[in-house]
Short mmCIF file of C-alpha atoms in Angstrom, two decimals:
data_model
loop_
_atom_site.label_atom_id
_atom_site.label_comp_id
_atom_site.label_asym_id
_atom_site.label_seq_id
_atom_site.Cartn_x
_atom_site.Cartn_y
_atom_site.Cartn_z
CA MET A 1 -19.76 23.68 212.36
CA SER A 2 -22.46 25.53 214.21
CA CYS A 3 -26.04 24.52 213.69
CA PRO A 4 -28.04 27.13 211.73
CA THR A 5 -30.80 28.85 213.68
CA PRO A 6 -33.79 29.86 211.53
CA ARG A 7 -35.16 33.31 212.16
CA SER A 8 -38.76 33.36 213.29
CA ARG A 9 -41.16 36.07 212.26
CA VAL A 10 -44.82 36.76 213.02
CA LEU A 11 -46.75 37.83 209.95
CA HIS A 12 -49.77 40.12 210.43
CA ALA A 13 -51.71 39.28 207.33
CA ASP A 14 -55.02 40.31 208.98
CA TRP A 15 -55.32 44.11 208.89
CA PHE A 16 -57.63 44.00 211.91
CA ASP A 17 -54.67 42.92 214.03
CA TRP A 18 -54.23 45.51 216.82
CA ARG A 19 -50.47 45.54 216.20
CA SER A 20 -50.99 46.80 212.62
CA SER A 21 -50.48 50.54 212.07
CA ALA A 22 -53.28 50.53 209.50
CA THR A 23 -55.63 49.16 212.13
CA ARG A 24 -54.56 51.82 214.58
CA ASP A 25 -55.22 54.56 211.97
CA PHE A 26 -58.65 53.18 211.25
CA VAL A 27 -59.54 52.95 214.93
CA ALA A 28 -58.28 56.51 215.52
CA LEU A 29 -60.39 57.89 212.67
CA PHE A 30 -63.44 56.00 213.87
CA GLY A 31 -62.84 57.21 217.42
CA ALA A 32 -62.58 60.83 216.26
CA VAL A 33 -65.95 60.61 214.55
CA VAL A 34 -67.55 59.04 217.63
CA LEU A 35 -65.98 61.66 219.91
CA ALA A 36 -67.18 64.48 217.68
CA SER A 37 -70.69 63.04 217.74
CA ILE A 38 -70.65 62.83 221.55
CA LEU A 39 -69.42 66.41 221.88
CA LEU A 40 -72.08 67.66 219.52
CA HIS A 41 -74.72 65.86 221.55
CA VAL A 42 -73.45 66.85 225.01
CA TYR A 43 -72.93 70.54 224.31
CA GLU A 44 -76.01 70.81 222.04
CA VAL A 45 -73.88 72.15 219.24
CA GLY A 46 -76.18 70.51 216.73
CA PRO A 47 -79.07 72.99 217.03
CA LEU A 48 -76.62 75.92 216.98
CA LEU A 49 -75.02 74.64 213.81
CA PHE A 50 -78.48 74.05 212.38
CA GLN A 51 -79.45 77.71 213.08
CA LEU A 52 -76.19 78.95 211.60
CA GLY A 53 -76.78 76.79 208.58
CA ARG A 54 -80.24 78.29 208.07
CA SER A 55 -78.87 81.84 208.37
CA TYR A 56 -76.49 81.11 205.57
CA ALA A 57 -78.82 78.91 203.56
CA ASP A 58 -78.96 81.41 200.82
CA SER A 59 -75.23 81.53 200.46
CA ALA A 60 -74.24 79.00 197.76
CA LEU A 61 -70.57 79.82 198.30
CA ASP A 62 -70.71 78.72 201.91
CA ASP A 63 -72.35 75.44 200.92
CA ILE A 64 -69.68 74.79 198.36
CA MET A 65 -66.88 75.60 200.81
CA PHE A 66 -68.42 73.33 203.43
CA THR A 67 -68.68 70.47 200.94
CA ILE A 68 -65.13 70.98 199.75
CA PHE A 69 -63.85 70.98 203.34
CA VAL A 70 -65.62 67.68 204.13
CA ALA A 71 -64.38 66.11 200.90
CA LEU A 72 -60.80 67.20 201.53
CA PHE A 73 -60.96 65.86 205.08
CA LEU A 74 -62.19 62.49 203.88
CA CYS A 75 -59.62 62.34 201.07
CA VAL A 76 -56.72 63.12 203.40
CA ALA A 77 -57.93 60.56 205.94
CA LEU A 78 -58.39 57.86 203.30
CA THR A 79 -55.04 58.67 201.71
CA ILE A 80 -53.22 58.38 205.02
CA PHE A 81 -55.05 55.13 205.75
CA SER A 82 -54.24 53.71 202.28
CA VAL A 83 -50.56 54.67 202.44
CA ARG A 84 -50.14 53.14 205.88
CA ARG A 85 -52.01 50.03 204.78
CA TYR A 86 -49.83 49.71 201.65
CA ARG A 87 -46.66 49.99 203.72
CA ASP A 88 -47.91 47.30 206.08
CA LEU A 89 -48.79 45.00 203.21
CA ALA A 90 -45.38 45.57 201.62
CA ARG A 91 -43.58 44.69 204.85
CA GLU A 92 -45.77 41.63 205.37
CA THR A 93 -45.23 40.46 201.79
CA LYS A 94 -41.47 40.85 202.13
CA ALA A 95 -41.44 39.01 205.47
CA ARG A 96 -43.57 36.22 204.03
CA ALA A 97 -41.24 35.87 201.04
CA ILE A 98 -38.20 35.68 203.36
CA LEU A 99 -39.90 33.12 205.58
CA GLU A 100 -40.93 30.99 202.60
CA GLY A 101 -37.36 31.15 201.33
CA GLU A 102 -36.07 30.05 204.71
CA THR A 103 -38.60 27.21 204.79
CA ARG A 104 -37.48 26.01 201.37
CA ASP A 105 -33.88 26.34 202.50
CA LEU A 106 -34.49 24.31 205.66
CA ALA A 107 -36.26 21.61 203.64
CA ARG A 108 -33.07 21.17 201.62
CA HIS A 109 -30.48 21.35 204.39
CA ASP A 110 -29.47 19.18 207.32
CA PRO A 111 -30.28 20.98 210.60
CA MET A 112 -27.31 19.41 212.41
CA THR A 113 -24.44 20.29 210.06
CA GLY A 114 -26.04 22.96 207.89
CA LEU A 115 -25.05 20.95 204.79
CA PRO A 116 -27.40 20.16 201.91
CA ASN A 117 -29.54 17.10 202.63
CA ARG A 118 -30.43 14.17 200.36
CA ARG A 119 -33.09 16.18 198.53
CA LEU A 120 -30.74 19.02 197.54
CA PHE A 121 -27.96 16.51 196.83
CA ASP A 122 -30.22 14.75 194.32
CA GLU A 123 -31.23 18.06 192.72
CA ASN A 124 -27.63 19.18 192.29
CA LEU A 125 -26.50 15.80 190.99
CA THR A 126 -29.35 15.73 188.47
CA ALA A 127 -28.34 19.19 187.23
CA CYS A 128 -24.71 18.11 186.87
CA LEU A 129 -25.66 14.93 185.05
CA GLY A 130 -27.55 17.02 182.53
CA LEU A 131 -24.19 18.42 181.43
CA ALA A 132 -22.22 15.15 181.56
CA ARG A 133 -20.61 13.95 178.35
CA ASP A 134 -17.69 11.67 177.49
CA THR A 135 -15.32 14.59 178.05
CA HIS A 136 -17.38 16.08 180.87
CA GLN A 137 -17.48 13.51 183.66
CA VAL A 138 -19.13 13.74 187.08
CA ALA A 139 -17.87 11.88 190.13
CA VAL A 140 -20.11 10.79 193.01
CA LEU A 141 -18.44 9.89 196.30
CA LEU A 142 -20.42 8.28 199.11
CA LEU A 143 -18.79 8.40 202.54
CA GLY A 144 -19.70 6.01 205.37
CA LEU A 145 -18.26 6.62 208.84
CA ASP A 146 -16.65 3.72 210.70
CA GLY A 147 -17.00 3.76 214.48
CA PHE A 148 -19.75 6.39 214.55
CA LYS A 149 -22.10 4.29 216.69
CA ARG A 150 -19.22 3.46 219.00
CA ILE A 151 -18.83 7.17 219.80
CA LYS A 152 -22.48 7.40 220.78
CA ASP A 153 -22.33 4.27 222.91
CA THR A 154 -19.09 5.32 224.61
CA HIS A 155 -19.35 9.11 224.88
CA GLY A 156 -23.05 9.91 224.39
CA HIS A 157 -25.22 11.77 221.85
CA ALA A 158 -23.57 15.16 222.39
CA ALA A 159 -20.16 13.74 221.49
CA GLU A 160 -21.67 12.01 218.47
CA ASP A 161 -23.13 15.30 217.19
CA LYS A 162 -19.88 17.17 217.82
CA ALA A 163 -17.78 14.59 215.99
CA LEU A 164 -20.24 14.61 213.09
CA CYS A 165 -20.05 18.40 212.69
CA GLU A 166 -16.27 18.35 213.03
CA PHE A 167 -15.96 15.70 210.33
CA ALA A 168 -18.23 17.73 208.04
CA ASN A 169 -16.02 20.79 208.63
CA ARG A 170 -12.87 18.88 207.79
CA VAL A 171 -14.30 17.56 204.53
CA ALA A 172 -15.72 20.98 203.57
CA ASN A 173 -12.29 22.55 204.02
CA ILE A 174 -10.73 19.95 201.71
CA LEU A 175 -13.40 20.11 199.00
CA ARG A 176 -12.81 22.27 195.95
CA LYS A 177 -15.12 25.25 195.38
CA ASP A 178 -17.37 23.65 192.76
CA GLY A 179 -17.77 20.45 194.78
CA ILE A 180 -21.04 19.72 196.59
CA LEU A 181 -20.99 18.12 200.04
CA ALA A 182 -24.22 16.82 201.58
CA ARG A 183 -25.29 14.76 204.56
CA ILE A 184 -27.54 12.09 203.09
CA GLY A 185 -28.01 9.84 206.12
CA GLY A 186 -27.22 9.37 209.79
CA ASP A 187 -23.52 8.61 209.27
CA GLU A 188 -23.33 8.95 205.49
CA PHE A 189 -22.22 11.88 203.36
CA GLY A 190 -22.30 12.43 199.62
CA ILE A 191 -20.03 14.49 197.37
CA VAL A 192 -20.62 15.58 193.78
CA LEU A 193 -17.59 16.62 191.74
CA PRO A 194 -18.74 18.15 188.44
CA ASP A 195 -16.49 18.28 185.39
CA ILE A 196 -13.58 16.11 186.53
CA SER A 197 -10.62 15.84 184.15
CA SER A 198 -9.46 12.37 185.25
CA LEU A 199 -9.99 9.68 187.88
CA GLU A 200 -7.09 11.15 189.84
CA VAL A 201 -9.34 14.00 190.97
CA PRO A 202 -11.79 11.90 193.06
CA THR A 203 -8.95 9.54 194.07
CA ASN A 204 -6.85 12.34 195.55
CA LEU A 205 -9.87 13.85 197.29
CA ALA A 206 -10.79 10.47 198.80
CA ARG A 207 -7.25 9.98 200.09
CA ARG A 208 -7.25 13.42 201.72
CA ILE A 209 -10.61 12.72 203.36
CA VAL A 210 -9.35 9.41 204.76
CA ALA A 211 -6.22 11.14 206.05
CA SER A 212 -8.26 13.91 207.69
CA ALA A 213 -10.37 11.36 209.56
CA THR A 214 -7.32 9.70 211.13
CA ASP A 215 -6.88 12.59 213.57
CA THR A 216 -8.87 12.06 216.76
CA PHE A 217 -12.01 14.10 217.39
CA ALA A 218 -12.04 16.04 220.65
CA VAL A 219 -15.20 15.49 222.72
CA GLU A 220 -16.07 16.54 226.24
CA THR A 221 -15.39 13.11 227.72
CA GLY A 222 -12.07 12.56 225.92
CA ALA A 223 -11.03 11.77 222.36
CA ALA A 224 -12.97 9.81 219.76
CA GLU A 225 -11.75 8.01 216.67
CA LEU A 226 -13.45 7.64 213.32
CA GLY A 227 -12.66 5.93 210.08
CA VAL A 228 -14.34 6.53 206.73
CA GLY A 229 -15.10 4.19 203.86
CA ILE A 230 -15.58 5.79 200.44
CA GLY A 231 -17.33 4.43 197.36
CA ILE A 232 -16.93 6.21 194.02
CA ALA A 233 -18.95 6.05 190.80
CA ILE A 234 -18.30 8.06 187.62
CA ALA A 235 -20.85 9.38 185.15
CA PRO A 236 -21.47 8.59 182.36
CA ILE A 237 -19.20 5.49 182.62
CA ASP A 238 -21.06 3.92 185.55
CA GLY A 239 -24.46 5.44 184.83
CA ASP A 240 -26.09 8.46 183.28
CA ASN A 241 -29.02 8.97 185.67
CA LEU A 242 -29.36 9.74 189.35
CA GLN A 243 -30.70 6.38 190.55
CA GLU A 244 -28.20 4.23 188.69
CA LEU A 245 -25.17 6.31 189.64
CA VAL A 246 -26.04 6.53 193.33
CA ARG A 247 -26.87 2.82 193.46
CA ARG A 248 -23.46 1.93 192.07
CA ALA A 249 -21.67 4.34 194.38
CA GLU A 250 -23.49 2.63 197.27
CA ARG A 251 -22.25 -0.75 196.09
CA ALA A 252 -18.71 0.57 195.93
CA LEU A 253 -19.12 1.93 199.47
CA TYR A 254 -20.43 -1.43 200.66
CA ARG A 255 -17.32 -3.13 199.24
CA ALA A 256 -15.07 -0.49 200.84
CA GLN A 257 -16.62 -1.04 204.26
CA ARG A 258 -16.33 -4.82 203.95
CA ASP A 259 -12.68 -4.64 202.88
CA GLY A 260 -11.58 -2.91 206.07
CA ARG A 261 -11.37 0.37 207.92
CA SER A 262 -10.95 3.55 205.84
CA CYS A 263 -10.90 1.91 202.39
CA VAL A 264 -11.64 3.60 199.05
CA ARG A 265 -13.24 1.64 196.21
CA PHE A 266 -14.37 2.57 192.71
CA PHE A 267 -17.43 0.82 191.33
CA GLU A 268 -16.65 -2.30 189.30
CA PRO A 269 -19.15 -4.32 187.24
CA GLU A 270 -18.67 -7.48 189.34
CA MET A 271 -20.00 -5.56 192.35
CA ASP A 272 -23.45 -5.79 190.80
CA ILE A 273 -23.11 -9.57 190.67
CA HIS A 274 -21.96 -9.64 194.29
CA VAL A 275 -24.87 -7.50 195.49
CA GLU A 276 -27.40 -9.51 193.51
CA ARG A 277 -26.09 -12.67 195.15
CA ARG A 278 -26.32 -11.03 198.55
CA ILE A 279 -29.94 -10.08 197.86
CA GLN A 280 -30.64 -13.67 196.84
CA ILE A 281 -28.96 -15.01 199.99
CA GLU A 282 -31.03 -12.66 202.14
CA ARG A 283 -34.23 -13.83 200.47
CA GLU A 284 -33.30 -17.50 200.89
CA LEU A 285 -32.19 -16.85 204.48
CA ARG A 286 -35.61 -15.52 205.44
CA SER A 287 -37.22 -18.62 203.97
CA ALA A 288 -34.70 -20.89 205.72
CA ILE A 289 -35.41 -19.32 209.11
CA THR A 290 -39.13 -19.63 208.55
CA ALA A 291 -38.71 -23.31 207.65
CA ASP A 292 -36.11 -23.88 210.44
CA ILE A 293 -33.68 -25.67 208.12
CA ILE A 294 -30.40 -24.11 209.30
CA GLU A 295 -28.95 -26.63 211.72
CA PRO A 296 -26.12 -26.75 214.26
CA HIS A 297 -23.05 -28.92 213.74
CA TYR A 298 -20.71 -29.65 216.63
CA GLN A 299 -16.93 -29.35 216.90
CA PRO A 300 -15.35 -31.10 219.90
CA LEU A 301 -13.58 -29.27 222.71
CA VAL A 302 -10.68 -31.41 223.90
CA SER A 303 -8.91 -31.30 227.25
CA LEU A 304 -5.19 -31.02 226.51
CA GLN A 305 -4.37 -32.74 229.81
CA SER A 306 -6.51 -35.85 229.42
CA ASN A 307 -6.84 -35.78 225.63
CA CYS A 308 -10.57 -36.42 226.07
CA ILE A 309 -13.55 -34.67 224.57
CA ILE A 310 -15.19 -32.56 227.27
CA GLY A 311 -17.82 -30.81 225.20
CA PHE A 312 -18.84 -29.40 221.82
CA GLU A 313 -19.21 -25.98 220.26
CA ALA A 314 -22.35 -25.50 218.18
CA LEU A 315 -21.66 -24.00 214.74
CA ALA A 316 -24.36 -23.01 212.25
CA ARG A 317 -24.45 -24.85 208.92
CA TRP A 318 -26.72 -24.11 205.97
CA GLU A 319 -27.19 -26.15 202.82
CA ASN A 320 -29.41 -24.39 200.28
CA ARG A 321 -31.00 -26.23 197.36
CA THR A 322 -30.32 -23.35 194.96
CA LEU A 323 -27.12 -21.77 196.27
CA GLY A 324 -25.45 -24.86 197.73
CA ARG A 325 -23.47 -24.74 200.97
CA ILE A 326 -23.31 -21.18 202.30
CA PRO A 327 -20.54 -20.51 204.86
CA PRO A 328 -21.56 -18.99 208.21
CA ASP A 329 -19.18 -16.05 207.69
CA VAL A 330 -21.42 -15.15 204.73
CA PHE A 331 -24.94 -15.60 206.07
CA ILE A 332 -24.36 -14.63 209.73
CA PRO A 333 -23.34 -11.02 208.86
CA ILE A 334 -26.37 -10.79 206.57
CA ALA A 335 -28.59 -12.01 209.41
CA GLU A 336 -27.07 -9.34 211.66
CA GLU A 337 -27.54 -6.54 209.13
CA THR A 338 -31.14 -7.49 208.35
CA GLY A 339 -32.31 -8.01 211.94
CA LEU A 340 -32.74 -11.77 211.48
CA ILE A 341 -30.02 -12.77 213.91
CA SER A 342 -32.28 -12.98 216.98
CA ALA A 343 -34.71 -15.39 215.33
CA LEU A 344 -31.87 -17.45 213.86
CA GLY A 345 -29.97 -17.51 217.16
CA ASP A 346 -33.00 -18.66 219.14
CA GLN A 347 -33.71 -21.45 216.65
CA LEU A 348 -30.15 -22.75 216.68
CA PHE A 349 -29.87 -22.53 220.45
CA ARG A 350 -33.10 -24.45 221.00
CA ARG A 351 -31.97 -27.24 218.65
CA ALA A 352 -28.51 -27.37 220.22
CA CYS A 353 -29.95 -27.71 223.72
CA SER A 354 -32.26 -30.49 222.56
CA ASP A 355 -29.32 -32.32 220.93
CA ALA A 356 -27.01 -31.84 223.92
CA ILE A 357 -29.39 -33.59 226.33
CA ALA A 358 -28.31 -36.90 224.76
CA TRP A 359 -24.60 -36.27 225.48
CA PRO A 360 -22.81 -37.47 228.60
CA GLU A 361 -23.82 -35.32 231.57
CA THR A 362 -20.26 -34.03 232.01
CA PHE A 363 -20.16 -32.58 228.48
CA THR A 364 -20.61 -28.84 227.98
CA LEU A 365 -22.32 -27.00 225.14
CA ALA A 366 -20.56 -23.88 223.84
CA PHE A 367 -22.79 -21.47 221.94
CA ASN A 368 -21.84 -18.19 220.22
CA ILE A 369 -23.82 -15.00 220.83
CA SER A 370 -23.58 -12.15 218.32
CA PRO A 371 -22.81 -8.62 219.57
CA ILE A 372 -26.06 -7.60 217.89
CA GLN A 373 -27.97 -10.06 220.09
CA LEU A 374 -26.29 -8.64 223.20
CA ARG A 375 -28.00 -5.32 222.52
CA ASP A 376 -31.29 -6.93 223.56
CA PRO A 377 -31.85 -6.62 227.34
CA ALA A 378 -34.27 -9.56 227.22
CA LEU A 379 -31.69 -11.97 225.76
CA GLY A 380 -30.63 -13.41 229.13
CA GLN A 381 -34.16 -14.28 230.18
CA ARG A 382 -34.91 -15.74 226.75
CA ILE A 383 -31.87 -18.04 226.97
CA LEU A 384 -32.91 -19.21 230.43
CA SER A 385 -36.44 -19.79 229.16
CA ILE A 386 -35.17 -22.05 226.35
CA LEU A 387 -33.01 -23.93 228.85
CA GLY A 388 -36.06 -24.53 231.01
CA GLN A 389 -38.19 -25.67 228.06
CA THR A 390 -35.57 -28.13 226.78
CA GLY A 391 -34.43 -29.34 230.20
CA PHE A 392 -30.75 -28.56 229.57
CA SER A 393 -28.82 -27.51 232.68
CA PRO A 394 -27.46 -23.93 232.74
CA ARG A 395 -24.31 -25.25 234.42
CA ARG A 396 -23.47 -27.24 231.28
CA LEU A 397 -23.83 -24.17 229.04
CA GLU A 398 -20.96 -21.96 227.95
CA ILE A 399 -21.88 -18.72 226.17
CA GLU A 400 -19.18 -17.31 223.89
CA ILE A 401 -19.06 -13.57 223.23
CA THR A 402 -16.62 -11.62 221.06
CA GLU A 403 -14.46 -8.69 222.14
CA SER A 404 -16.53 -6.30 220.02
CA ALA A 405 -19.39 -6.83 222.50
CA PHE A 406 -17.38 -4.76 224.99
CA VAL A 407 -17.81 -1.59 222.95
CA GLU A 408 -21.42 -2.02 221.83
CA ARG A 409 -23.84 -0.99 224.59
CA THR A 410 -21.58 -2.30 227.32
CA GLY A 411 -24.20 -1.71 230.01
CA VAL A 412 -26.81 -3.88 228.29
CA ALA A 413 -24.28 -6.63 227.54
CA LYS A 414 -23.09 -6.67 231.14
CA THR A 415 -26.67 -6.93 232.41
CA VAL A 416 -27.35 -9.91 230.12
CA ILE A 417 -24.14 -11.62 231.19
CA ASP A 418 -24.89 -11.05 234.88
CA VAL A 419 -28.31 -12.66 234.47
CA LEU A 420 -26.75 -15.72 232.86
CA ARG A 421 -23.92 -16.01 235.38
CA GLN A 422 -26.36 -15.91 238.29
CA ALA A 423 -28.08 -18.94 236.75
CA GLY A 424 -24.79 -20.85 236.54
CA VAL A 425 -23.94 -20.24 232.86
CA ARG A 426 -20.22 -19.89 232.09
CA ILE A 427 -18.99 -17.00 229.92
CA ALA A 428 -16.12 -17.33 227.43
CA LEU A 429 -14.42 -14.54 225.50
CA ASP A 430 -14.02 -15.61 221.87
CA ASP A 431 -11.31 -14.42 219.45
CA PHE A 432 -9.23 -12.91 222.24
CA GLY A 433 -6.41 -10.65 221.08
CA THR A 434 -8.13 -9.10 218.05
CA GLY A 435 -7.87 -5.59 219.48
CA TYR A 436 -10.96 -4.52 221.44
CA ALA A 437 -10.77 -5.80 225.00
CA THR A 438 -8.89 -4.15 227.85
CA LEU A 439 -7.80 -5.70 231.14
CA SER A 440 -10.36 -3.64 233.05
CA GLN A 441 -13.12 -4.98 230.79
CA LEU A 442 -11.92 -8.54 231.33
CA LEU A 443 -12.34 -8.02 235.06
CA SER A 444 -15.67 -6.14 234.90
CA PHE A 445 -17.32 -8.82 232.75
CA ARG A 446 -16.27 -11.65 235.12
CA LEU A 447 -15.26 -14.13 232.44
CA ASP A 448 -14.62 -17.84 232.93
CA LYS A 449 -12.62 -18.62 229.80
CA ILE A 450 -10.48 -16.99 227.12
CA LYS A 451 -10.38 -18.45 223.60
CA ILE A 452 -7.13 -17.68 221.76
CA ASP A 453 -7.88 -16.52 218.22
CA ARG A 454 -6.96 -18.93 215.43
CA SER A 455 -4.92 -16.22 213.68
CA PHE A 456 -2.29 -16.53 216.43
CA VAL A 457 -2.43 -20.33 216.69
CA SER A 458 -2.02 -20.82 212.93
CA GLN A 459 1.33 -18.94 212.99
CA LEU A 460 2.87 -20.69 215.99
CA ASP A 461 5.10 -22.80 213.72
CA ASP A 462 6.87 -19.94 211.94
CA SER A 463 6.19 -16.67 213.82
CA THR A 464 8.11 -15.66 216.91
CA GLU A 465 5.66 -12.81 217.51
CA SER A 466 2.70 -15.22 217.58
CA ARG A 467 4.46 -17.46 220.05
CA VAL A 468 5.22 -14.48 222.30
CA ILE A 469 1.59 -13.31 222.13
CA VAL A 470 0.14 -16.76 222.86
CA HIS A 471 2.58 -17.25 225.74
CA ALA A 472 1.52 -13.86 227.18
CA ILE A 473 -2.18 -14.67 226.84
CA LEU A 474 -1.74 -18.00 228.59
CA GLY A 475 0.18 -16.32 231.40
CA LEU A 476 -2.49 -13.65 231.78
CA ALA A 477 -5.27 -16.25 231.89
CA LYS A 478 -3.41 -18.29 234.48
CA GLY A 479 -2.91 -15.20 236.64
CA LEU A 480 -6.62 -14.36 236.43
CA GLY A 481 -7.66 -17.97 237.06
CA LEU A 482 -9.29 -18.38 233.64
CA THR A 483 -9.57 -21.47 231.48
CA THR A 484 -8.02 -21.18 227.99
CA THR A 485 -9.03 -22.74 224.69
CA ALA A 486 -6.85 -22.54 221.58
CA GLU A 487 -8.83 -22.35 218.34
CA GLY A 488 -7.66 -23.66 214.99
CA VAL A 489 -5.19 -26.32 216.18
CA GLU A 490 -4.10 -28.13 213.02
CA ASP A 491 -0.78 -29.88 213.67
CA ALA A 492 1.22 -31.59 216.39
CA CYS A 493 3.80 -28.78 216.68
CA GLN A 494 1.10 -26.25 217.53
CA LEU A 495 -0.38 -28.67 220.02
CA GLY A 496 3.00 -29.30 221.65
CA PHE A 497 3.62 -25.57 222.18
CA LEU A 498 0.17 -25.06 223.68
CA VAL A 499 0.51 -27.98 226.09
CA ALA A 500 4.00 -26.90 227.15
CA ASN A 501 2.75 -23.41 227.95
CA GLY A 502 -0.24 -24.50 229.99
CA CYS A 503 -3.17 -24.18 227.57
CA THR A 504 -6.22 -25.91 229.01
CA GLU A 505 -8.26 -26.92 225.97
CA GLY A 506 -7.88 -27.28 222.22
CA GLN A 507 -10.19 -27.11 219.24
CA GLY A 508 -9.48 -27.55 215.54
CA TYR A 509 -9.10 -29.85 212.56
CA LEU A 510 -6.35 -31.82 214.31
CA PHE A 511 -9.06 -33.25 216.54
CA SER A 512 -12.15 -33.06 214.35
CA ASP A 513 -14.12 -30.82 212.07
CA ALA A 514 -17.68 -29.91 213.03
CA VAL A 515 -20.04 -32.89 212.63
CA PRO A 516 -23.84 -33.14 212.58
CA THR A 517 -25.73 -34.59 215.52
CA ALA A 518 -25.70 -38.05 213.96
CA GLY A 519 -21.90 -38.04 213.79
CA ILE A 520 -21.25 -37.38 217.49
CA ARG A 521 -21.76 -41.00 218.58
CA ALA A 522 -19.26 -42.27 216.01
CA LEU A 523 -16.76 -39.61 217.13
CA LEU A 524 -17.09 -40.64 220.77
CA ASN A 525 -16.76 -44.33 219.92
CA ARG A 526 -13.57 -43.58 217.99
CA GLU A 527 -12.04 -41.52 220.78
CA SER A 528 -10.70 -44.31 222.99
CA GLY A 529 -8.75 -46.34 220.42
CA SER A 530 -7.45 -43.90 217.83
CA THR A 531 -4.74 -41.88 219.53
CA THR A 532 -1.10 -41.41 218.62
CA VAL A 533 1.72 -39.78 220.51
CA ALA A 534 3.49 -36.55 219.56
CA GLU A 535 7.27 -35.98 219.90
CA ASP A 536 6.85 -34.65 223.44
CA GLY A 537 4.75 -37.63 224.48
CA THR A 538 1.40 -35.83 224.21
CA PRO A 539 -1.44 -38.07 222.97
CA ILE A 540 -3.24 -36.75 219.90
CA LEU A 541 -6.87 -37.42 219.09
CA HIS A 542 -7.42 -37.78 215.35
CA ALA A 543 -10.62 -36.98 213.49
#
């Protein structure tokens, strides 16, 4: 879709403008009078005319003819001037009207795609809602693109704009004639379907939109992929005014995006309850960060060769007086979405470093860094500053990053990691095998450890595919000289497979759940005398 180019015009509202024909006529008339005066003065025609006038003074007819001639001359001149001036004013008025129309049009359209913007979308939706009845329903579809920011980070702004316009074209070609498509945000689109006969109409449209987005988008630097989440609300069932209907379509879109890539969800009443709870969690989270009451708990990292604890991973835990225990997979994403993750991360890291000073000097501290935090170029220096303030050695620190960090501002993330590595900090790749990382990225980021995702470890007992994948990961890590940690180890059979295939470390409920700082001493005291032996002779440390 090409970007519309507004026509520019220069209006000459001031009739003294030299470019105006009326001005030129006026100047010409004035110049003729001045020239005639000069000629009369230079050639002394004035006295001659005066003498001729006296000789015919007695002739009333000549006086009348002279007066008529002057009057006619002035009338013709003024008529010509007025007609030319009227034509100029007419052209200027028409041009002004066109320009004002274009200005109003631009104020209601997106300059990138040429589609209606949020303002015109709201106007059209309000008009459609005015006609909505029980038998005359209106559907609102909100579309949110998945992977849009990834295109910008990977291919640049030009590719992002091209993919956006191409997506808008695809949807416009699918949409029925009375449907209204608008771009209402950076990567969000809105559709109004007036007078739908059944819920199958928006459902079928949503499915076709999702299918159209599965085809790759050609950009100059290669091919880009997009997904699209769609939330749908129906008037008057889900609301009979603009604000209520759009709000509920947004909540359906939020659920669609949380449920996975390219999902379609209709609004359901329980979504309101879910969103209200999220708003409450966000409010309580801000207060908790201000009061510094979210604390780290520590899950042991166990050497599978010596069956000894060699360190701990810090995991955030939050107990709220009103909401109770809130899992980290609930409040961490909210912290990321609301921009609170940096403050929360710094607080937890500072407390973890202070706690870890009391551990044996050989123990390591593993700490997770969010991909959102890795967008901050100053993160590396801030981590080193906290290490210096708490006195914790960088060589005992292990920073864990997820594979998604590879595709979000890779240059910034690599710079942060390089700063930390130069100080002696080890870097571990968390949740390996979930689909983002490539071998070239593993090499370019200079990792020290790979953590095998718990989704593979949990299926080792009954899934041949999981065993093949884990075996391949362990072989790859060994070939690259990387340490490996298996997450989510819960039984002796899983442990036996990991040991037999050369896994370096283990972590999971089989060894211990995460414990607060006060529970670490009891865990270490229990370590030496509470082991049993698995079928293959491997000692097992119990919680």
